[in-house]
mmCIF file with all atom_site columns, C-alpha atoms in Angstrom:
data_model
loop_
_atom_site.group_PDB
_atom_site.id
_atom_site.type_symbol
_atom_site.label_atom_id
_atom_site.label_alt_id
_atom_site.label_comp_id
_atom_site.label_asym_id
_atom_site.label_entity_id
_atom_site.label_seq_id
_atom_site.pdbx_PDB_ins_code
_atom_site.Cartn_x
_atom_site.Cartn_y
_atom_site.Cartn_z
_atom_site.occupancy
_atom_site.B_iso_or_equiv
_atom_site.pdbx_formal_charge
_atom_site.auth_seq_id
_atom_site.auth_comp_id
_atom_site.auth_asym_id
_atom_site.auth_atom_id
_atom_site.pdbx_PDB_model_num
ATOM 1   C CA . MET A 1 1   ? -32.744 10.810  -26.010 1.00 70.00 ? 952  MET A CA 1
ATOM 2   C CA . MET A 1 2   ? -33.862 7.245   -24.200 1.00 82.00 ? 953  MET A CA 1
ATOM 3   C CA . ASP A 1 3   ? -37.374 6.689   -22.603 1.00 94.00 ? 954  ASP A CA 1
ATOM 4   C CA . ALA A 1 4   ? -38.552 5.290   -20.008 1.00 96.00 ? 955  ALA A CA 1
ATOM 5   C CA . VAL A 1 5   ? -39.097 1.821   -20.543 1.00 95.00 ? 956  VAL A CA 1
ATOM 6   C CA . GLU A 1 6   ? -36.170 1.252   -21.950 1.00 96.00 ? 957  GLU A CA 1
ATOM 7   C CA . ALA A 1 7   ? -34.029 3.654   -19.389 1.00 96.00 ? 958  ALA A CA 1
ATOM 8   C CA . SER A 1 8   ? -35.309 0.690   -16.519 1.00 97.00 ? 959  SER A CA 1
ATOM 9   C CA . GLU A 1 9   ? -34.206 -2.032  -19.562 1.00 97.00 ? 960  GLU A CA 1
ATOM 10  C CA . ARG A 1 10  ? -30.516 -0.141  -19.264 1.00 97.00 ? 961  ARG A CA 1
ATOM 11  C CA . LEU A 1 11  ? -31.425 -0.779  -14.832 1.00 97.00 ? 962  LEU A CA 1
ATOM 12  C CA . ILE A 1 12  ? -32.054 -4.502  -15.215 1.00 96.00 ? 963  ILE A CA 1
ATOM 13  C CA . GLU A 1 13  ? -28.470 -5.274  -17.577 1.00 97.00 ? 964  GLU A CA 1
ATOM 14  C CA . LEU A 1 14  ? -26.669 -2.453  -14.666 1.00 97.00 ? 965  LEU A CA 1
ATOM 15  C CA . VAL A 1 15  ? -28.047 -4.538  -11.197 1.00 96.00 ? 966  VAL A CA 1
ATOM 16  C CA . ARG A 1 16  ? -27.173 -7.961  -13.506 1.00 96.00 ? 967  ARG A CA 1
ATOM 17  C CA . GLY A 1 17  ? -23.842 -6.664  -13.988 1.00 96.00 ? 968  GLY A CA 1
ATOM 18  C CA . ASN A 1 18  ? -22.460 -5.717  -10.960 1.00 96.00 ? 969  ASN A CA 1
ATOM 19  C CA . ASP A 1 19  ? -23.899 -8.487  -8.481  1.00 94.00 ? 970  ASP A CA 1
ATOM 20  C CA . ASP A 1 20  ? -21.355 -7.875  -6.139  1.00 96.00 ? 971  ASP A CA 1
ATOM 21  C CA . ILE A 1 21  ? -22.875 -4.867  -5.392  1.00 96.00 ? 972  ILE A CA 1
ATOM 22  C CA . ALA A 1 22  ? -26.341 -5.674  -6.183  1.00 96.00 ? 973  ALA A CA 1
ATOM 23  C CA . ASN A 1 23  ? -29.060 -8.015  -4.808  1.00 94.00 ? 974  ASN A CA 1
ATOM 24  C CA . HIS A 1 24  ? -32.890 -8.038  -5.181  1.00 94.00 ? 975  HIS A CA 1
ATOM 25  C CA . ALA A 1 25  ? -36.011 -10.556 -4.806  1.00 90.00 ? 976  ALA A CA 1
ATOM 26  C CA . ASP A 1 26  ? -37.401 -12.507 -7.639  1.00 89.00 ? 977  ASP A CA 1
ATOM 27  C CA . GLY A 1 27  ? -39.712 -10.811 -9.236  1.00 92.00 ? 978  GLY A CA 1
ATOM 28  C CA . CYS A 1 28  ? -43.010 -9.619  -9.124  1.00 93.00 ? 979  CYS A CA 1
ATOM 29  C CA . ASP A 1 29  ? -46.041 -11.330 -10.839 1.00 93.00 ? 980  ASP A CA 1
ATOM 30  C CA . ALA A 1 30  ? -48.920 -9.835  -12.463 1.00 93.00 ? 981  ALA A CA 1
ATOM 31  C CA . GLY A 1 31  ? -51.449 -10.757 -9.168  1.00 94.00 ? 982  GLY A CA 1
ATOM 32  C CA . THR A 1 32  ? -49.260 -10.040 -7.017  1.00 94.00 ? 983  THR A CA 1
ATOM 33  C CA . MET A 1 33  ? -49.078 -6.594  -9.193  1.00 95.00 ? 984  MET A CA 1
ATOM 34  C CA . ALA A 1 34  ? -51.982 -6.188  -9.693  1.00 95.00 ? 985  ALA A CA 1
ATOM 35  C CA . ALA A 1 35  ? -53.076 -6.282  -5.940  1.00 95.00 ? 986  ALA A CA 1
ATOM 36  C CA . ALA A 1 36  ? -50.533 -3.809  -5.281  1.00 96.00 ? 987  ALA A CA 1
ATOM 37  C CA . GLU A 1 37  ? -52.417 -1.489  -7.866  1.00 97.00 ? 988  GLU A CA 1
ATOM 38  C CA . SER A 1 38  ? -55.125 -2.725  -5.838  1.00 96.00 ? 989  SER A CA 1
ATOM 39  C CA . ASP A 1 39  ? -54.025 -1.330  -2.263  1.00 96.00 ? 990  ASP A CA 1
ATOM 40  C CA . LEU A 1 40  ? -53.167 1.189   -3.129  1.00 97.00 ? 991  LEU A CA 1
ATOM 41  C CA . GLY A 1 41  ? -56.085 2.519   -6.127  1.00 97.00 ? 992  GLY A CA 1
ATOM 42  C CA . VAL A 1 42  ? -53.860 3.820   -8.246  1.00 96.00 ? 993  VAL A CA 1
ATOM 43  C CA . ALA A 1 43  ? -52.033 2.590   -11.319 1.00 96.00 ? 994  ALA A CA 1
ATOM 44  C CA . PHE A 1 44  ? -48.026 1.685   -11.860 1.00 97.00 ? 995  PHE A CA 1
ATOM 45  C CA . PRO A 1 45  ? -46.045 4.321   -14.484 1.00 98.00 ? 996  PRO A CA 1
ATOM 46  C CA . PRO A 1 46  ? -44.539 1.476   -17.019 1.00 97.00 ? 997  PRO A CA 1
ATOM 47  C CA . SER A 1 47  ? -40.872 2.205   -16.333 1.00 97.00 ? 998  SER A CA 1
ATOM 48  C CA . TYR A 1 48  ? -41.949 0.935   -12.448 1.00 97.00 ? 999  TYR A CA 1
ATOM 49  C CA . ARG A 1 49  ? -43.489 -1.280  -13.318 1.00 96.00 ? 1000 ARG A CA 1
ATOM 50  C CA . ARG A 1 50  ? -40.352 -2.832  -16.030 1.00 97.00 ? 1001 ARG A CA 1
ATOM 51  C CA . LEU A 1 51  ? -38.718 -2.646  -13.205 1.00 97.00 ? 1002 LEU A CA 1
ATOM 52  C CA . ILE A 1 52  ? -41.488 -4.720  -10.262 1.00 96.00 ? 1003 ILE A CA 1
ATOM 53  C CA . LYS A 1 53  ? -41.940 -7.236  -12.905 1.00 96.00 ? 1004 LYS A CA 1
ATOM 54  C CA . GLU A 1 54  ? -38.182 -7.992  -13.536 1.00 96.00 ? 1005 GLU A CA 1
ATOM 55  C CA . PHE A 1 55  ? -37.206 -7.761  -9.876  1.00 96.00 ? 1006 PHE A CA 1
ATOM 56  C CA . GLY A 1 56  ? -40.434 -6.767  -6.975  1.00 94.00 ? 1007 GLY A CA 1
ATOM 57  C CA . THR A 1 57  ? -37.716 -4.757  -4.807  1.00 93.00 ? 1008 THR A CA 1
ATOM 58  C CA . TRP A 1 58  ? -34.171 -4.120  -5.543  1.00 95.00 ? 1009 TRP A CA 1
ATOM 59  C CA . ASP A 1 59  ? -30.596 -1.370  -4.219  1.00 95.00 ? 1010 ASP A CA 1
ATOM 60  C CA . ILE A 1 60  ? -27.328 -1.476  -5.486  1.00 96.00 ? 1011 ILE A CA 1
ATOM 61  C CA . ALA A 1 61  ? -24.030 0.577   -4.667  1.00 95.00 ? 1012 ALA A CA 1
ATOM 62  C CA . GLY A 1 62  ? -26.074 1.539   -1.353  1.00 93.00 ? 1013 GLY A CA 1
ATOM 63  C CA . GLU A 1 63  ? -29.234 3.017   -3.169  1.00 94.00 ? 1014 GLU A CA 1
ATOM 64  C CA . GLU A 1 64  ? -32.174 0.534   -2.053  1.00 95.00 ? 1015 GLU A CA 1
ATOM 65  C CA . LEU A 1 65  ? -35.663 1.348   -3.399  1.00 95.00 ? 1016 LEU A CA 1
ATOM 66  C CA . LEU A 1 66  ? -38.934 0.332   -3.247  1.00 95.00 ? 1017 LEU A CA 1
ATOM 67  C CA . GLY A 1 67  ? -40.022 -2.657  -5.278  1.00 94.00 ? 1018 GLY A CA 1
ATOM 68  C CA . VAL A 1 68  ? -43.263 -5.098  -4.224  1.00 95.00 ? 1019 VAL A CA 1
ATOM 69  C CA . TYR A 1 69  ? -42.286 -8.225  -2.634  1.00 90.00 ? 1020 TYR A CA 1
ATOM 70  C CA . GLN A 1 70  ? -43.830 -10.580 -0.288  1.00 87.00 ? 1021 GLN A CA 1
ATOM 71  C CA . THR A 1 71  ? -42.252 -12.886 3.453   1.00 86.00 ? 1022 THR A CA 1
ATOM 72  C CA . PRO A 1 72  ? -42.657 -15.351 4.130   1.00 86.00 ? 1023 PRO A CA 1
ATOM 73  C CA . ALA A 1 73  ? -42.929 -14.389 7.766   1.00 90.00 ? 1024 ALA A CA 1
ATOM 74  C CA . MET A 1 74  ? -44.781 -11.777 7.212   1.00 86.00 ? 1025 MET A CA 1
ATOM 75  C CA . GLY A 1 75  ? -47.482 -13.962 4.723   1.00 84.00 ? 1026 GLY A CA 1
ATOM 76  C CA . LEU A 1 76  ? -49.690 -12.382 1.913   1.00 84.00 ? 1027 LEU A CA 1
ATOM 77  C CA . LYS A 1 77  ? -48.719 -8.249  3.212   1.00 90.00 ? 1028 LYS A CA 1
ATOM 78  C CA . LEU A 1 78  ? -47.512 -6.733  0.367   1.00 93.00 ? 1029 LEU A CA 1
ATOM 79  C CA . LEU A 1 79  ? -44.538 -5.139  1.797   1.00 92.00 ? 1030 LEU A CA 1
ATOM 80  C CA . GLY A 1 80  ? -42.133 -1.800  0.358   1.00 94.00 ? 1031 GLY A CA 1
ATOM 81  C CA . SER A 1 81  ? -44.244 0.577   -1.537  1.00 96.00 ? 1032 SER A CA 1
ATOM 82  C CA . VAL A 1 82  ? -47.390 -0.556  -1.025  1.00 96.00 ? 1033 VAL A CA 1
ATOM 83  C CA . ALA A 1 83  ? -46.126 -0.586  2.927   1.00 96.00 ? 1034 ALA A CA 1
ATOM 84  C CA . GLU A 1 84  ? -44.441 2.547   2.663   1.00 96.00 ? 1035 GLU A CA 1
ATOM 85  C CA . THR A 1 85  ? -47.857 4.423   1.096   1.00 97.00 ? 1036 THR A CA 1
ATOM 86  C CA . LEU A 1 86  ? -50.118 3.419   2.760   1.00 97.00 ? 1037 LEU A CA 1
ATOM 87  C CA . ASP A 1 87  ? -48.498 3.737   6.107   1.00 96.00 ? 1038 ASP A CA 1
ATOM 88  C CA . ALA A 1 88  ? -47.685 7.507   5.104   1.00 95.00 ? 1039 ALA A CA 1
ATOM 89  C CA . ARG A 1 89  ? -50.957 8.263   4.248   1.00 95.00 ? 1040 ARG A CA 1
ATOM 90  C CA . SER A 1 90  ? -52.329 7.452   7.279   1.00 95.00 ? 1041 SER A CA 1
ATOM 91  C CA . GLN A 1 91  ? -49.491 8.245   9.858   1.00 94.00 ? 1042 GLN A CA 1
ATOM 92  C CA . TYR A 1 92  ? -48.650 11.670  7.705   1.00 93.00 ? 1043 TYR A CA 1
ATOM 93  C CA . GLY A 1 93  ? -51.659 12.648  5.524   1.00 92.00 ? 1044 GLY A CA 1
ATOM 94  C CA . MET A 1 94  ? -49.591 11.520  2.291   1.00 94.00 ? 1045 MET A CA 1
ATOM 95  C CA . PRO A 1 95  ? -51.645 12.406  -1.156  1.00 94.00 ? 1046 PRO A CA 1
ATOM 96  C CA . SER A 1 96  ? -52.902 9.296   -2.354  1.00 94.00 ? 1047 SER A CA 1
ATOM 97  C CA . ASP A 1 97  ? -52.097 9.809   -5.672  1.00 95.00 ? 1048 ASP A CA 1
ATOM 98  C CA . LEU A 1 98  ? -48.202 9.743   -4.519  1.00 96.00 ? 1049 LEU A CA 1
ATOM 99  C CA . ILE A 1 99  ? -46.334 6.127   -4.406  1.00 98.00 ? 1050 ILE A CA 1
ATOM 100 C CA . VAL A 1 100 ? -42.987 5.885   -2.063  1.00 97.00 ? 1051 VAL A CA 1
ATOM 101 C CA . VAL A 1 101 ? -40.771 4.501   -3.963  1.00 97.00 ? 1052 VAL A CA 1
ATOM 102 C CA . MET A 1 102 ? -37.420 5.894   -2.018  1.00 96.00 ? 1053 MET A CA 1
ATOM 103 C CA . PHE A 1 103 ? -36.610 7.196   0.987   1.00 93.00 ? 1054 PHE A CA 1
ATOM 104 C CA . ASP A 1 104 ? -34.162 10.607  1.017   1.00 89.00 ? 1055 ASP A CA 1
ATOM 105 C CA . GLY A 1 105 ? -32.642 10.367  3.913   1.00 84.00 ? 1056 GLY A CA 1
ATOM 106 C CA . MET A 1 106 ? -33.242 13.178  4.520   1.00 85.00 ? 1057 MET A CA 1
ATOM 107 C CA . GLY A 1 107 ? -36.577 12.346  6.517   1.00 84.00 ? 1058 GLY A CA 1
ATOM 108 C CA . GLY A 1 108 ? -38.337 13.191  2.136   1.00 89.00 ? 1059 GLY A CA 1
ATOM 109 C CA . LEU A 1 109 ? -39.824 10.103  1.294   1.00 95.00 ? 1060 LEU A CA 1
ATOM 110 C CA . VAL A 1 110 ? -39.713 9.949   -2.647  1.00 97.00 ? 1061 VAL A CA 1
ATOM 111 C CA . VAL A 1 111 ? -42.203 9.524   -4.557  1.00 97.00 ? 1062 VAL A CA 1
ATOM 112 C CA . LEU A 1 112 ? -44.333 8.894   -8.018  1.00 97.00 ? 1063 LEU A CA 1
ATOM 113 C CA . ASP A 1 113 ? -47.051 11.602  -8.521  1.00 97.00 ? 1064 ASP A CA 1
ATOM 114 C CA . SER A 1 114 ? -50.183 9.833   -10.093 1.00 96.00 ? 1065 SER A CA 1
ATOM 115 C CA . SER A 1 115 ? -51.154 13.024  -10.910 1.00 94.00 ? 1066 SER A CA 1
ATOM 116 C CA . ARG A 1 116 ? -49.687 14.504  -13.264 1.00 93.00 ? 1067 ARG A CA 1
ATOM 117 C CA . VAL A 1 117 ? -49.205 11.611  -16.952 1.00 92.00 ? 1068 VAL A CA 1
ATOM 118 C CA . ASP A 1 118 ? -47.235 12.444  -19.199 1.00 94.00 ? 1069 ASP A CA 1
ATOM 119 C CA . GLN A 1 119 ? -47.932 10.838  -22.938 1.00 93.00 ? 1070 GLN A CA 1
ATOM 120 C CA . LYS A 1 120 ? -45.914 7.548   -21.881 1.00 95.00 ? 1071 LYS A CA 1
ATOM 121 C CA . ASP A 1 121 ? -48.495 6.891   -18.794 1.00 96.00 ? 1072 ASP A CA 1
ATOM 122 C CA . GLU A 1 122 ? -45.615 7.885   -16.753 1.00 97.00 ? 1073 GLU A CA 1
ATOM 123 C CA . TYR A 1 123 ? -45.474 9.618   -13.319 1.00 97.00 ? 1074 TYR A CA 1
ATOM 124 C CA . PRO A 1 124 ? -42.664 12.499  -12.401 1.00 97.00 ? 1075 PRO A CA 1
ATOM 125 C CA . VAL A 1 125 ? -40.926 11.945  -9.818  1.00 97.00 ? 1076 VAL A CA 1
ATOM 126 C CA . LEU A 1 126 ? -40.775 13.591  -6.959  1.00 96.00 ? 1077 LEU A CA 1
ATOM 127 C CA . VAL A 1 127 ? -40.016 14.144  -2.849  1.00 95.00 ? 1078 VAL A CA 1
ATOM 128 C CA . TRP A 1 128 ? -42.508 14.917  -0.131  1.00 95.00 ? 1079 TRP A CA 1
ATOM 129 C CA . ASN A 1 129 ? -42.068 15.631  2.744   1.00 92.00 ? 1080 ASN A CA 1
ATOM 130 C CA . PRO A 1 130 ? -44.752 15.419  5.882   1.00 88.00 ? 1081 PRO A CA 1
ATOM 131 C CA . GLY A 1 131 ? -47.584 17.953  5.929   1.00 81.00 ? 1082 GLY A CA 1
ATOM 132 C CA . VAL A 1 132 ? -45.864 19.198  2.537   1.00 80.00 ? 1083 VAL A CA 1
ATOM 133 C CA . VAL A 1 133 ? -48.751 20.548  0.031   1.00 76.00 ? 1084 VAL A CA 1
ATOM 134 C CA . ASP A 1 134 ? -48.325 22.584  -2.460  1.00 81.00 ? 1085 ASP A CA 1
ATOM 135 C CA . ARG A 1 135 ? -47.119 20.518  -4.557  1.00 79.00 ? 1086 ARG A CA 1
ATOM 136 C CA . GLU A 1 136 ? -45.695 23.306  -6.715  1.00 82.00 ? 1087 GLU A CA 1
ATOM 137 C CA . SER A 1 137 ? -43.395 23.396  -3.511  1.00 84.00 ? 1088 SER A CA 1
ATOM 138 C CA . MET A 1 138 ? -41.906 19.430  -3.829  1.00 90.00 ? 1089 MET A CA 1
ATOM 139 C CA . GLU A 1 139 ? -38.416 19.371  -5.346  1.00 91.00 ? 1090 GLU A CA 1
ATOM 140 C CA . ARG A 1 140 ? -39.081 17.534  -8.899  1.00 93.00 ? 1091 ARG A CA 1
ATOM 141 C CA . LEU A 1 141 ? -35.935 14.527  -8.952  1.00 95.00 ? 1092 LEU A CA 1
ATOM 142 C CA . GLY A 1 142 ? -37.483 13.410  -12.883 1.00 95.00 ? 1093 GLY A CA 1
ATOM 143 C CA . ASP A 1 143 ? -39.692 13.347  -14.984 1.00 96.00 ? 1094 ASP A CA 1
ATOM 144 C CA . ASP A 1 144 ? -40.416 9.946   -14.105 1.00 97.00 ? 1095 ASP A CA 1
ATOM 145 C CA . PHE A 1 145 ? -39.244 7.159   -12.627 1.00 97.00 ? 1096 PHE A CA 1
ATOM 146 C CA . GLY A 1 146 ? -37.155 4.632   -15.261 1.00 97.00 ? 1097 GLY A CA 1
ATOM 147 C CA . SER A 1 147 ? -34.432 7.535   -16.227 1.00 97.00 ? 1098 SER A CA 1
ATOM 148 C CA . PHE A 1 148 ? -34.258 8.781   -12.536 1.00 97.00 ? 1099 PHE A CA 1
ATOM 149 C CA . ALA A 1 149 ? -33.333 5.257   -10.866 1.00 97.00 ? 1100 ALA A CA 1
ATOM 150 C CA . PHE A 1 150 ? -31.041 4.722   -13.738 1.00 97.00 ? 1101 PHE A CA 1
ATOM 151 C CA . ALA A 1 151 ? -29.006 7.654   -13.935 1.00 96.00 ? 1102 ALA A CA 1
ATOM 152 C CA . LEU A 1 152 ? -29.150 7.329   -9.214  1.00 96.00 ? 1103 LEU A CA 1
ATOM 153 C CA . CYS A 1 153 ? -28.279 3.694   -9.354  1.00 97.00 ? 1104 CYS A CA 1
ATOM 154 C CA . GLN A 1 154 ? -25.088 4.673   -12.938 1.00 96.00 ? 1105 GLN A CA 1
ATOM 155 C CA . ARG A 1 155 ? -23.723 7.313   -9.962  1.00 95.00 ? 1106 ARG A CA 1
ATOM 156 C CA . ALA A 1 156 ? -23.746 4.880   -7.370  1.00 95.00 ? 1107 ALA A CA 1
ATOM 157 C CA . VAL A 1 157 ? -21.958 2.610   -9.016  1.00 96.00 ? 1108 VAL A CA 1
ATOM 158 C CA . THR A 1 158 ? -19.122 4.312   -10.575 1.00 95.00 ? 1109 THR A CA 1
ATOM 159 C CA . ARG A 1 159 ? -19.323 6.420   -7.065  1.00 94.00 ? 1110 ARG A CA 1
ATOM 160 C CA . TRP A 1 160 ? -18.213 2.510   -5.831  1.00 93.00 ? 1111 TRP A CA 1
ATOM 161 C CA . ARG A 1 161 ? -15.617 1.275   -8.412  1.00 90.00 ? 1112 ARG A CA 1
ATOM 162 C CA . GLY A 1 162 ? -14.641 4.800   -8.593  1.00 87.00 ? 1113 GLY A CA 1
ATOM 163 C CA . SER A 1 163 ? -13.310 4.149   -3.882  1.00 64.00 ? 1114 SER A CA 1
ATOM 164 C CA . ALA A 1 164 ? -12.619 -0.094  -4.374  1.00 52.00 ? 1115 ALA A CA 1
#
């Protein structure tokens, strides 16, 4: 069984091997990564960190995952996970130990729960809906970001290629 960072490496290969149905930014340097973690007040888990370092942000076969990136139009503002997390905290009262990594398409936010760190410094992947305070009632999508994201994107590519 592969660990979370190995799953991230497989996802990198998947994105690079399917460049006709994938998009990504140029990656994220150490200074930008440190600024993102500082802005959020929480460290990224290793598997998420690896993917942000490689791509910044990415999508494949219709699955869009939030990373960390900047655009000329927005200047130094950190977009993606940072902007969406800070917005969810201020607008909806999302707990400060959650990190938004994706939208679930049904009004919820796919988040990493940094209050539940495993032995490899990974966080579980949950769905947070505005107003929910009981974490036990939150849907758990995965034990770590790398495995969750790789499985999600692999299914998306299989569906895409199967219907093409």
